[in-house]
PDB file of C-alpha atoms in Angstrom:
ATOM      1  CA  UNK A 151       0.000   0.000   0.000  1.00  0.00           C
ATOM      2  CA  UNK A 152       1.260   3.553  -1.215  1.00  0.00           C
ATOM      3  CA  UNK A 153       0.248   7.240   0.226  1.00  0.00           C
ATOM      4  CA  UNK A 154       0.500  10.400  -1.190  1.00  0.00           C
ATOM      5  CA  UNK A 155      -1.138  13.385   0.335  1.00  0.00           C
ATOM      6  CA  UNK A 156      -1.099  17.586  -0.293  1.00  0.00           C
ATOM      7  CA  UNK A 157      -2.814  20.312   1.428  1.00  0.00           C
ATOM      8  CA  UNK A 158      -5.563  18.709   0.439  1.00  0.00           C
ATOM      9  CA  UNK A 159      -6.116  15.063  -0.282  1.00  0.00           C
ATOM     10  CA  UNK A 160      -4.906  11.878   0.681  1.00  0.00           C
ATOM     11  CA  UNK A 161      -4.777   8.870  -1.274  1.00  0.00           C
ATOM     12  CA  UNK A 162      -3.941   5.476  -0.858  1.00  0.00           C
ATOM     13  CA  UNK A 163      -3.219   2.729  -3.921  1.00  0.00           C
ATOM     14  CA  UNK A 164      -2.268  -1.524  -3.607  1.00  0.00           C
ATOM     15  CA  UNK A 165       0.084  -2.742  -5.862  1.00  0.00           C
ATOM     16  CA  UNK A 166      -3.073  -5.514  -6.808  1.00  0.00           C
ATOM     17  CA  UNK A 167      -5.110  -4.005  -9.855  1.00  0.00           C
ATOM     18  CA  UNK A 168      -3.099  -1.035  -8.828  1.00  0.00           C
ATOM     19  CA  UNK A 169      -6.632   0.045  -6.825  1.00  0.00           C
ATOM     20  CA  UNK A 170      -7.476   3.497  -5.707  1.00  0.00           C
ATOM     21  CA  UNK A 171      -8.692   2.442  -1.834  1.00  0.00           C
ATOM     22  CA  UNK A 172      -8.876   5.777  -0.072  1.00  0.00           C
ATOM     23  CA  UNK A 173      -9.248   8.878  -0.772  1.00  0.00           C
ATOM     24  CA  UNK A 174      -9.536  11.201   2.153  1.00  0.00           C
ATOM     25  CA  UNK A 175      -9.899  15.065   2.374  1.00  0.00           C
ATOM     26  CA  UNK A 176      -7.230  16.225   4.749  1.00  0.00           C
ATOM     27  CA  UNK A 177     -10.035  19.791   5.349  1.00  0.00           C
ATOM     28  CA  UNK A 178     -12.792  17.866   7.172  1.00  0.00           C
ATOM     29  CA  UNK A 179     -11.264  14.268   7.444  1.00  0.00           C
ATOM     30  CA  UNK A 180     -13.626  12.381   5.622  1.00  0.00           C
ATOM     31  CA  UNK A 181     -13.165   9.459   3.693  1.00  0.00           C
ATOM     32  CA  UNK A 182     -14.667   9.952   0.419  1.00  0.00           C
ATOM     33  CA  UNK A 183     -14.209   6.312  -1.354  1.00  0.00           C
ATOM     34  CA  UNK A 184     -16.085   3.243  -0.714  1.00  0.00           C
ATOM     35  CA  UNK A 185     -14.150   0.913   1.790  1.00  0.00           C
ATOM     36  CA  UNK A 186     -15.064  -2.306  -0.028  1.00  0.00           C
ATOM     37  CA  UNK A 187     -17.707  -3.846   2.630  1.00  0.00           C
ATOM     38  CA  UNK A 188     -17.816  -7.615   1.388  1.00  0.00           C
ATOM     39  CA  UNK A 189     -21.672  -7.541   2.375  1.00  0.00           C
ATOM     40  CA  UNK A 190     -22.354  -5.230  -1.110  1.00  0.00           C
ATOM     41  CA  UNK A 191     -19.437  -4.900  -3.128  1.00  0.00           C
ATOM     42  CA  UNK A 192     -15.437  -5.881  -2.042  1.00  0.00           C
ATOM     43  CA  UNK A 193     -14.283  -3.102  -3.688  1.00  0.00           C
ATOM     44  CA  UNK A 194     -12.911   0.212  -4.304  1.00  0.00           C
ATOM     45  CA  UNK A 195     -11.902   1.958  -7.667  1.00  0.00           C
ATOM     46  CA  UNK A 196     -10.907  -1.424  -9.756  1.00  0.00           C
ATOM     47  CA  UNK A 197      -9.382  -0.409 -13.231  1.00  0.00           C
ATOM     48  CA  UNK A 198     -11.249  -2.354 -16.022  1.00  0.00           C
ATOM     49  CA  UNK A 199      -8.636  -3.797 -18.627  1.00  0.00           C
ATOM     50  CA  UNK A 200      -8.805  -4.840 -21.540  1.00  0.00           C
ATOM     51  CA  UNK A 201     -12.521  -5.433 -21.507  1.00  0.00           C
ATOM     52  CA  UNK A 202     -15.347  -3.493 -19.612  1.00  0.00           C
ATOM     53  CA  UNK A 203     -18.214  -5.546 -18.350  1.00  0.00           C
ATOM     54  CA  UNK A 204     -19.309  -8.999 -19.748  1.00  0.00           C
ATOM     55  CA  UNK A 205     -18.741 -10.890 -22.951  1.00  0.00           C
ATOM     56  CA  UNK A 206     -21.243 -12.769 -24.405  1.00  0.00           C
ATOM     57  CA  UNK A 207     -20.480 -16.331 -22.977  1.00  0.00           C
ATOM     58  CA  UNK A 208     -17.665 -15.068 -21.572  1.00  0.00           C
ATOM     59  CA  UNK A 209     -15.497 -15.271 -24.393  1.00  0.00           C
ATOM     60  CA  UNK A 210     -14.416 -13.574 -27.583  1.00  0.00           C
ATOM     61  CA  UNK A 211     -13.172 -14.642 -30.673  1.00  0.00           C
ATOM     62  CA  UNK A 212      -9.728 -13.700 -32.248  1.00  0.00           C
ATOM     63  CA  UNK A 213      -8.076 -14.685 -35.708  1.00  0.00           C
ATOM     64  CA  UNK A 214     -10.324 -18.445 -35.736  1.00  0.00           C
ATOM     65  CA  UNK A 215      -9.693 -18.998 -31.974  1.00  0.00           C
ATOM     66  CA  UNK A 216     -11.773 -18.539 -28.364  1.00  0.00           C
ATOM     67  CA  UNK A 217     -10.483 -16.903 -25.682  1.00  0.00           C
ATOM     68  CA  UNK A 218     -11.848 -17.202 -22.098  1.00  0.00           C
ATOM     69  CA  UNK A 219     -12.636 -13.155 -20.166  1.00  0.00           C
ATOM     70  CA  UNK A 220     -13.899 -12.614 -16.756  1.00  0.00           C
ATOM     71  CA  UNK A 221     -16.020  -9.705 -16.112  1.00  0.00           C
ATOM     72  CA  UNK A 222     -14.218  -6.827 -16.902  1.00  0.00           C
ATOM     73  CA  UNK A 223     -10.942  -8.140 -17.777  1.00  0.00           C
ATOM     74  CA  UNK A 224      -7.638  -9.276 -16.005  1.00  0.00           C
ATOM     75  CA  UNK A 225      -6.209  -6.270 -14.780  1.00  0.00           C
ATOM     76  CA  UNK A 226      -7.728  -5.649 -11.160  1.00  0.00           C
ATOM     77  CA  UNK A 227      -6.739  -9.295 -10.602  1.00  0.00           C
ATOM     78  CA  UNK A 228      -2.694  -8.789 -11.112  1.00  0.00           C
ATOM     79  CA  UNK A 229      -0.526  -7.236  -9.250  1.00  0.00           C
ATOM     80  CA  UNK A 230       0.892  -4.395 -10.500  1.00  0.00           C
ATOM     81  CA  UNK A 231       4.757  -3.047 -10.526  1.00  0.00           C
ATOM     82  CA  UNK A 232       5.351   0.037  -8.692  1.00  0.00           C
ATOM     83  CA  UNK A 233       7.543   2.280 -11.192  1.00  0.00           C
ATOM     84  CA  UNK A 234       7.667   5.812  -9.538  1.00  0.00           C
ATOM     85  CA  UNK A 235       6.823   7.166  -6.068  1.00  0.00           C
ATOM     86  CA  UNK A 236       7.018  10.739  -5.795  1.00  0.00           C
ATOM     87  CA  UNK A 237       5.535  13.354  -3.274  1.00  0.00           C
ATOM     88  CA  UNK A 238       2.130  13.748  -5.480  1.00  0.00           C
ATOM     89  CA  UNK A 239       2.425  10.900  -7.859  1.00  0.00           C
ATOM     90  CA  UNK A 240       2.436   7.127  -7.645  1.00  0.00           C
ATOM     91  CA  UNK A 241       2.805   5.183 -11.361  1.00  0.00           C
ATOM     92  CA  UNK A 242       2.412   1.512 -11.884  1.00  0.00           C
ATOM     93  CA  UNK A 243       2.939  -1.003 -14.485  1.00  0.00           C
ATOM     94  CA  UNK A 244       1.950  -3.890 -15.624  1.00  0.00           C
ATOM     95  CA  UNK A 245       2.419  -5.793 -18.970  1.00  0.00           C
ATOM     96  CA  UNK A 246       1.575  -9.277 -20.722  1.00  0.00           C
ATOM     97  CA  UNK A 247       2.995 -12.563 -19.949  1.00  0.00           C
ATOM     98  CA  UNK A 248       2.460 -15.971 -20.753  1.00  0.00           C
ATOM     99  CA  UNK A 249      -0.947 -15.880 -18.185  1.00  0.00           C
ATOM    100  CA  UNK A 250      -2.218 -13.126 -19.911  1.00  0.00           C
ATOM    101  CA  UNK A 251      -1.548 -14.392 -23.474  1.00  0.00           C
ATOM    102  CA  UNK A 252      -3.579 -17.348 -23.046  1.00  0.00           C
ATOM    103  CA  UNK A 253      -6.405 -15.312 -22.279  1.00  0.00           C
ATOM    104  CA  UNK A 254      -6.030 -12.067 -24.883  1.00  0.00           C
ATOM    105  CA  UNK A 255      -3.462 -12.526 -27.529  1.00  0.00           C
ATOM    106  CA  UNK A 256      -1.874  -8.978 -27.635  1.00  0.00           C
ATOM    107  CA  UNK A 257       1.428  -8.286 -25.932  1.00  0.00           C
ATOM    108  CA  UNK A 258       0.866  -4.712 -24.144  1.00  0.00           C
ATOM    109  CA  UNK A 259       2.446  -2.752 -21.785  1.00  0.00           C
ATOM    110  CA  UNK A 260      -0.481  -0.641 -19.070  1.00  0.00           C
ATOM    111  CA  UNK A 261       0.333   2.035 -16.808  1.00  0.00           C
ATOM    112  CA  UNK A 262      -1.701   3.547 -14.376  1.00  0.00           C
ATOM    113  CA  UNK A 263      -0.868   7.196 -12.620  1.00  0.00           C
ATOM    114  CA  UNK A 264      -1.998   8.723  -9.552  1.00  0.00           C
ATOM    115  CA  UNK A 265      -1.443  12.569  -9.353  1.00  0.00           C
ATOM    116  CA  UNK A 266      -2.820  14.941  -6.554  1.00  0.00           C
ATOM    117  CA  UNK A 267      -3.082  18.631  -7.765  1.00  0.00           C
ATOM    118  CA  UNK A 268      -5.115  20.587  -5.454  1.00  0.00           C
ATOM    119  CA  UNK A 269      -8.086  19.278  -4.648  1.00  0.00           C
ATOM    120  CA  UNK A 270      -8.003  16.929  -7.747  1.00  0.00           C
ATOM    121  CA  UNK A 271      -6.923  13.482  -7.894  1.00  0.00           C
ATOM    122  CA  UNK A 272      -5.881  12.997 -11.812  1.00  0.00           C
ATOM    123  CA  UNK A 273      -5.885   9.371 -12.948  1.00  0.00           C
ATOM    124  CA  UNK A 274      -4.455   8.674 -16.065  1.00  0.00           C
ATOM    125  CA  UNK A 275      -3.934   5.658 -18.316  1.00  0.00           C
ATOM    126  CA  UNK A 276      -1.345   4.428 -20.780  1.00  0.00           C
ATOM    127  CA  UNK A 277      -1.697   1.967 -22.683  1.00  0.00           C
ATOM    128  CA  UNK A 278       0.922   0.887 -25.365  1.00  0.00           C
ATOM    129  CA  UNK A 279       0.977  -1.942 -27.885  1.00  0.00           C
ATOM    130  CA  UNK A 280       4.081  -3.839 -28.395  1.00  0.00           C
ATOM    131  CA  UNK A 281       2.705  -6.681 -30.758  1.00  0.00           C
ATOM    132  CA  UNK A 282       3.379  -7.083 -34.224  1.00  0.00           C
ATOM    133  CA  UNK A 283      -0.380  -6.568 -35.194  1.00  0.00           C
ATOM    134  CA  UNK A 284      -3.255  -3.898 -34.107  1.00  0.00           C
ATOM    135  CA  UNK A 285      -4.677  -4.473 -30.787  1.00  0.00           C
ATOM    136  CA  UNK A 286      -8.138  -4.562 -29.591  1.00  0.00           C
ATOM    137  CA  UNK A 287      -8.690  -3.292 -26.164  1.00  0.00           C
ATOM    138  CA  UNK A 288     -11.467  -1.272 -23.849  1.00  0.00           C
ATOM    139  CA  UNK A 289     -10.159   0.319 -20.911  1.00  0.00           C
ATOM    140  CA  UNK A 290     -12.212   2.055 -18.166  1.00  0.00           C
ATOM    141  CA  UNK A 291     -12.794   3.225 -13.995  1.00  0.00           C
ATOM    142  CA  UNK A 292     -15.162   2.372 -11.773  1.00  0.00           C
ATOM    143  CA  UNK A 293     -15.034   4.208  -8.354  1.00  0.00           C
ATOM    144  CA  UNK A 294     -17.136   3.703  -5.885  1.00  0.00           C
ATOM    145  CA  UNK A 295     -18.116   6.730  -3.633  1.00  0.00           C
ATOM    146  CA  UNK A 296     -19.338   6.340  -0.417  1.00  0.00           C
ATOM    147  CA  UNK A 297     -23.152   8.274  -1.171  1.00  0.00           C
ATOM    148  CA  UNK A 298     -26.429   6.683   1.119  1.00  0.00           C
ATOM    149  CA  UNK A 299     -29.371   6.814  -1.571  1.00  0.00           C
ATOM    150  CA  UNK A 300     -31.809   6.295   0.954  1.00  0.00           C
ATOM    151  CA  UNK A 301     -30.881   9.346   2.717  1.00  0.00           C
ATOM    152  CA  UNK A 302     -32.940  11.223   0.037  1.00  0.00           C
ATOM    153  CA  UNK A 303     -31.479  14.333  -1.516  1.00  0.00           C
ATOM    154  CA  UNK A 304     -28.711  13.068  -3.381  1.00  0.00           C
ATOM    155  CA  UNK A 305     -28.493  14.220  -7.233  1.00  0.00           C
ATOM    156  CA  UNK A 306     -26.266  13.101 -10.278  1.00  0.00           C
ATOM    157  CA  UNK A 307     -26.017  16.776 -12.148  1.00  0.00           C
ATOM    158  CA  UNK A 308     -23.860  17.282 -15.453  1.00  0.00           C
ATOM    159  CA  UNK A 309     -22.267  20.349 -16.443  1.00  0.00           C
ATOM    160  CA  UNK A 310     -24.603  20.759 -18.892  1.00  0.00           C
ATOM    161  CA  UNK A 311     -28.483  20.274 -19.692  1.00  0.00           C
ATOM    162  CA  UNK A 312     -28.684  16.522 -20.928  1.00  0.00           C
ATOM    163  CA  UNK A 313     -31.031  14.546 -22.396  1.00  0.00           C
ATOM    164  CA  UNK A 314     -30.078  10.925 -21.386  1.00  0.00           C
ATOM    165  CA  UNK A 315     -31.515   7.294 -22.487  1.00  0.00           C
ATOM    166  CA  UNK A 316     -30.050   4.620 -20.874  1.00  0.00           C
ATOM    167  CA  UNK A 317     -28.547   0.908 -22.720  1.00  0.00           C
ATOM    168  CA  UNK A 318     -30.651  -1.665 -20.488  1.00  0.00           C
ATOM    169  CA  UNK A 319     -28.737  -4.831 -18.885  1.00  0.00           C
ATOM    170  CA  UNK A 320     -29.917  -7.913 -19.367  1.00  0.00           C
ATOM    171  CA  UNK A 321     -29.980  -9.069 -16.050  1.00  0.00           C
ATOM    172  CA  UNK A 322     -29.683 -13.042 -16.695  1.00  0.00           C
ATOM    173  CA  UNK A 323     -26.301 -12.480 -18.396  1.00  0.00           C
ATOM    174  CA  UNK A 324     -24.820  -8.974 -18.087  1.00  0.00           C
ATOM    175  CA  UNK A 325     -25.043  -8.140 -21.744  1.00  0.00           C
ATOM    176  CA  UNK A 326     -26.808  -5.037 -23.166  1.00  0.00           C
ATOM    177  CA  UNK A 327     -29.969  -4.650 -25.127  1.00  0.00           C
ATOM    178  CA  UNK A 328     -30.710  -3.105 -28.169  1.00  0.00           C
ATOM    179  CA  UNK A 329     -33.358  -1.079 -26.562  1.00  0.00           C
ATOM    180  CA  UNK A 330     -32.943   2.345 -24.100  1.00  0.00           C
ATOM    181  CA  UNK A 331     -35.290   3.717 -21.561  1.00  0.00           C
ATOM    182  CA  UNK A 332     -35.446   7.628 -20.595  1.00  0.00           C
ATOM    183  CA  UNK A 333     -33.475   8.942 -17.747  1.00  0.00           C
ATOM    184  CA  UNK A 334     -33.732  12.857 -18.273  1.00  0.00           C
ATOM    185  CA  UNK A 335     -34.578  15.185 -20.682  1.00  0.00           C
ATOM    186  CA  UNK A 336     -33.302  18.734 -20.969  1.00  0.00           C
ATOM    187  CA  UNK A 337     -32.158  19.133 -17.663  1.00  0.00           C
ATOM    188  CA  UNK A 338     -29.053  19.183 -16.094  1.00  0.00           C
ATOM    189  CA  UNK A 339     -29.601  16.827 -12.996  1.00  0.00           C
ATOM    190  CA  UNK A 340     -32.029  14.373 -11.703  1.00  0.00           C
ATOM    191  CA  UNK A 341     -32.429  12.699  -8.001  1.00  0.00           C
ATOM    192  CA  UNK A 342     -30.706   9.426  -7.273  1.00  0.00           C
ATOM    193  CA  UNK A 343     -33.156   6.475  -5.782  1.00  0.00           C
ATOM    194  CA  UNK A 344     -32.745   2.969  -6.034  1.00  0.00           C
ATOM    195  CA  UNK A 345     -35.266   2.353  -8.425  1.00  0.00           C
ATOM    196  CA  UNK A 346     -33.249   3.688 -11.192  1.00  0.00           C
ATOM    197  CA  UNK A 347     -30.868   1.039 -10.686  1.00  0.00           C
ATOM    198  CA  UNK A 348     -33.838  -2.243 -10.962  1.00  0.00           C
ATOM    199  CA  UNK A 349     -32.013  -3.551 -14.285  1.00  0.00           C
ATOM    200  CA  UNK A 350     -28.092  -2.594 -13.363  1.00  0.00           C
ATOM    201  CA  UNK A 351     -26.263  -0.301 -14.198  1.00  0.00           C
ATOM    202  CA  UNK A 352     -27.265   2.858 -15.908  1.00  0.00           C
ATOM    203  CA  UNK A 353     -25.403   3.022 -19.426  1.00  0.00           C
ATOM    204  CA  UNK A 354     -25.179   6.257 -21.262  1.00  0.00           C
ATOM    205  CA  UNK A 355     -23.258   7.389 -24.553  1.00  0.00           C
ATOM    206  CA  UNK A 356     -22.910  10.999 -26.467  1.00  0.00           C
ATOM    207  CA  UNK A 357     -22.971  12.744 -23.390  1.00  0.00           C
ATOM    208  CA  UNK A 358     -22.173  16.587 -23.764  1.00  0.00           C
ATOM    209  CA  UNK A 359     -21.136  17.409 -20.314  1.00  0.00           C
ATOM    210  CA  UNK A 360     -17.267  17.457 -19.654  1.00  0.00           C
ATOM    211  CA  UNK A 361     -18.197  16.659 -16.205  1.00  0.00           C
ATOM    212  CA  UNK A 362     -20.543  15.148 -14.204  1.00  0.00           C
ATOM    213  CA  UNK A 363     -20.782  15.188  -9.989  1.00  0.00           C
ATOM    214  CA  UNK A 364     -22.561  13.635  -7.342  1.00  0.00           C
ATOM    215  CA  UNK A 365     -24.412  16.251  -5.560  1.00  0.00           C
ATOM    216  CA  UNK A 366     -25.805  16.473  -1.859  1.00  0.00           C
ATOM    217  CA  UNK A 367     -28.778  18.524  -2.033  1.00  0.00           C
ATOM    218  CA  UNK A 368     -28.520  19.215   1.684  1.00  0.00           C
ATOM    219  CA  UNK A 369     -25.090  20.119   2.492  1.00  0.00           C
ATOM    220  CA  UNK A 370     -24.085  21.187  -1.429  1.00  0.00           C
ATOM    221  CA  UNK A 371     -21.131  18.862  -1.140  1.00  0.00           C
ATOM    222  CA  UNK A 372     -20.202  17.280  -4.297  1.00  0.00           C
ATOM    223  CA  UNK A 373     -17.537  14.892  -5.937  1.00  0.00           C
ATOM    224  CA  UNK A 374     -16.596  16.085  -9.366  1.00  0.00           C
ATOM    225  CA  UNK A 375     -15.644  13.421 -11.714  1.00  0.00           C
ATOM    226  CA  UNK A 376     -14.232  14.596 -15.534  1.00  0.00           C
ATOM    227  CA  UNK A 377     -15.207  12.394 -18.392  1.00  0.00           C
ATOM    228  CA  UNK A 378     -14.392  14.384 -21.180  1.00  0.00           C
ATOM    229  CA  UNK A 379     -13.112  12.626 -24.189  1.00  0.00           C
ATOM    230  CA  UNK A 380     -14.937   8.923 -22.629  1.00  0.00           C
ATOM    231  CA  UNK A 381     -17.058   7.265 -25.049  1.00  0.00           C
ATOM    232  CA  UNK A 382     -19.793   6.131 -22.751  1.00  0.00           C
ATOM    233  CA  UNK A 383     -20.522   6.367 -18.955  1.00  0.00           C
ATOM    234  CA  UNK A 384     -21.880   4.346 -16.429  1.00  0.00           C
ATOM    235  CA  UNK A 385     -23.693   4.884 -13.314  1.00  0.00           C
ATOM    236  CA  UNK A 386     -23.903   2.190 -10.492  1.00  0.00           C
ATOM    237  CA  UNK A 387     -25.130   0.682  -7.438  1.00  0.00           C
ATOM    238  CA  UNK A 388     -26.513  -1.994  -5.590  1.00  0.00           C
ATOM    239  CA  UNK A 389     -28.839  -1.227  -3.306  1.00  0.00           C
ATOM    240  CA  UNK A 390     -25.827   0.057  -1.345  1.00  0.00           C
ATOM    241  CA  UNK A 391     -24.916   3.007   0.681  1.00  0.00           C
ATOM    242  CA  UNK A 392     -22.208   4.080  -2.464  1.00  0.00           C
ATOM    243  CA  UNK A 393     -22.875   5.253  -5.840  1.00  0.00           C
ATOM    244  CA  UNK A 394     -19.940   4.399  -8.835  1.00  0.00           C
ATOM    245  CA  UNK A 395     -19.617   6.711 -11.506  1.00  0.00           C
ATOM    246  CA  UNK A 396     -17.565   4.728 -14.355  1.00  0.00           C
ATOM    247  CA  UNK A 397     -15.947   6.576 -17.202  1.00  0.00           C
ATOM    248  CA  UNK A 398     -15.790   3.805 -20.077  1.00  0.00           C
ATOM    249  CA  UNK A 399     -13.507   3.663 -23.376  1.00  0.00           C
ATOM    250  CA  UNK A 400     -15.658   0.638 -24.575  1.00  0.00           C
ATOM    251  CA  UNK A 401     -19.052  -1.565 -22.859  1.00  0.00           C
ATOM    252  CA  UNK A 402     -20.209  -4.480 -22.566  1.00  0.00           C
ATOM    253  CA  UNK A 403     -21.069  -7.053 -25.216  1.00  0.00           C
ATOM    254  CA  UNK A 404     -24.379  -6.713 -26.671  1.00  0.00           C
ATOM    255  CA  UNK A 405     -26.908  -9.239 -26.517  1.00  0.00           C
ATOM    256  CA  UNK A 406     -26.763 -10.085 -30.556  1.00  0.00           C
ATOM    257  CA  UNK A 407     -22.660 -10.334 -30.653  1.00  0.00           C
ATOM    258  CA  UNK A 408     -20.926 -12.639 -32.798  1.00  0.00           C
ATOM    259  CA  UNK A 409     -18.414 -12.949 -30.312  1.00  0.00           C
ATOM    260  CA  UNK A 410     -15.310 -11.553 -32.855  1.00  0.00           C
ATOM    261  CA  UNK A 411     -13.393  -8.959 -31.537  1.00  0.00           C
ATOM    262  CA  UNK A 412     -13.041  -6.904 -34.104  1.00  0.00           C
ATOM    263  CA  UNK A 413     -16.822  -6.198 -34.772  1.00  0.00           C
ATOM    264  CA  UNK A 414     -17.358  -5.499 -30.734  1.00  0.00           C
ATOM    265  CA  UNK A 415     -19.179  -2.465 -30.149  1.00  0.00           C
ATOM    266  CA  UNK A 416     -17.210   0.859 -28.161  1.00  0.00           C
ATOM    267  CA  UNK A 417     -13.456  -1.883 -28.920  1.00  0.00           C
ATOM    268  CA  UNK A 418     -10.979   0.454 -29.518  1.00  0.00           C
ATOM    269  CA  UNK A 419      -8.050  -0.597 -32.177  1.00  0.00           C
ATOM    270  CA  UNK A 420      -4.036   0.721 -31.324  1.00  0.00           C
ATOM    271  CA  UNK A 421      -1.899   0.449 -33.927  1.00  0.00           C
ATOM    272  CA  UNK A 422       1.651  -1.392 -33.758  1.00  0.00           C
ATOM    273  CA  UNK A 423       3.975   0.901 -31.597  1.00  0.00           C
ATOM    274  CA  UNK A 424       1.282   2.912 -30.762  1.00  0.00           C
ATOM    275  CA  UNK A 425       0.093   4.362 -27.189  1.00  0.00           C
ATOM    276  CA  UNK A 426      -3.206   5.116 -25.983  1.00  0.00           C
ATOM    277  CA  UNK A 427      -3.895   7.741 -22.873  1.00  0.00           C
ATOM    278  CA  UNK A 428      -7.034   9.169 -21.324  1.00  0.00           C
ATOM    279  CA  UNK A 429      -7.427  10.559 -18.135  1.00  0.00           C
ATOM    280  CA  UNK A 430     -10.512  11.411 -15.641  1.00  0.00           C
ATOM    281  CA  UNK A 431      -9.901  13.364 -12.416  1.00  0.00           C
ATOM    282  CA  UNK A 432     -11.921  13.338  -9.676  1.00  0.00           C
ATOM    283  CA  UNK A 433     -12.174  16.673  -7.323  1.00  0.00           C
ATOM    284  CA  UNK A 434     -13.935  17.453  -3.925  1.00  0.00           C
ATOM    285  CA  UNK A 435     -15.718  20.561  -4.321  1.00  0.00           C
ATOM    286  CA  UNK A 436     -16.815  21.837  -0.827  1.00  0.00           C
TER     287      UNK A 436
END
């Protein structure tokens, strides 16, 4: 476990999945990221690589041959190489081997880098490709802030007015249908309850907003989270006393995929040599 801290913020990150598991404002001392209760959800902030969510069957096919993927990839499962520790900046590393050949056939090098800058955490990803062909990959976050629904009063808001439809997950196996339902229209927040989340996750694409917080009606304390530049954007919890909000560079299969990788909806393609970088920050506005 690694901490870095400013005036500000404190973080802490494992070397497994390279995991975000505290992130604490140094002001009023409270911890602002889930703490992983086993009774809802064992974890923090895990970093989905090279797939996000589920593939149909749980597999994908790849130049004639299947390949077996877990929910959301490999990476949160490895432990990752700590490169750099500096007094506002952690980097890790991790790239393929023989374990993670057998299940995607790309060699790759990933890094992931914590930076605190003021009241900002800034979390970006690198992702290079050091095979001899193009590579197929979907990277994405999911951090879990701590945020009681049931409290009443609690609001997702986007910088800007938003009319929103979500994807809807099939619940028996994870995958998405080719149908949407209406979250919001024209307006630049709506009220968090439970029964938004019946069928999963909410799943949203061509969002305008740069930005897009959790908001406490009450005490007008939110948590900023940047997803400028991401593709598509989910929203999640269980019936639980936290709230994720996932910037995505790809989604899960839908319910009609052929299973080949190259026709995979949101898959992003890196050339040979090539490296890949997004970032998302995340800032306590108070």
């Amino acid at each position: 476990m690694e901490t870095i801290k400013n005036k500000f913020l404190s973080i802490s990150v494992k070397n497994h999945g390279a995991e975000l598991c505290s992130l604490k404002s140094l002001q009023n001392k409270k911890e602002y990221l889930w703490q992983a209760n086993p009774k809802y959800w064992g974890k923090h902030a895990p970093i989905l690589f090279p797939f996000v969510g589920r593939l149909k069957d749980g597999e994908f096919t790849f130049n004639g041959k299947s390949y077996k993927m877990t929910k959301h990839g490999f990476a949160r499962d490895f432990d990752f190489q700590l490169l750099k520790k500096e007094d506002k900046r952690l980097e890790y590393f991790l790239k393929s081997s023989e374990r993670t050949l057998e299940m995607y056939p790309f060699n790759f090098e990933l890094y992931v880098i914590y930076e605190l800058k003021d009241k900002k955490l800034n979390t970006i990803y690198k992702v290079k490709n050091n095979d001899t062909k193009a590579m197929y990959f979907s990277i994405g976050a999911h951090p879990a802030f701590n945020c009681n629904i049931a409290e009443g009063d609690k609001y997702i808001e986007f910088e800007y007015e938003e009319t929103l439809y979500s994807y809807i997950v099939n619940l028996d196996n994870g995958l998405i249908k080719n149908k949407r339902k209406a979250i919001t229209e024209n307006k630049k927040r709506f009220l968090l309850t439970y029964d938004l989340f019946e069928e999963d996750a909410l799943v949203f694409d061509e969002i305008r907003s740069a930005s897009v917080c959790i908001t406490d009606n009450k005490t007008n304390e939110k948590v900023k989270v940047t997803i400028k530049g991401f593709p598509y954007l989910g929203i999640w919890t269980p019936k639980a006393p936290f709230l994720c909000i996932e910037p995505w560079y790809g989604i899960a299969d839908m319910v009609d995929s052929n299973k080949r990788l190259e026709d995979k909806k949101g898959i992003q393609i890196l050339d040979v040599g090539k490296t890949f970088e997004c970032n998302y920050e995340i800032e306590i506005v108070n």
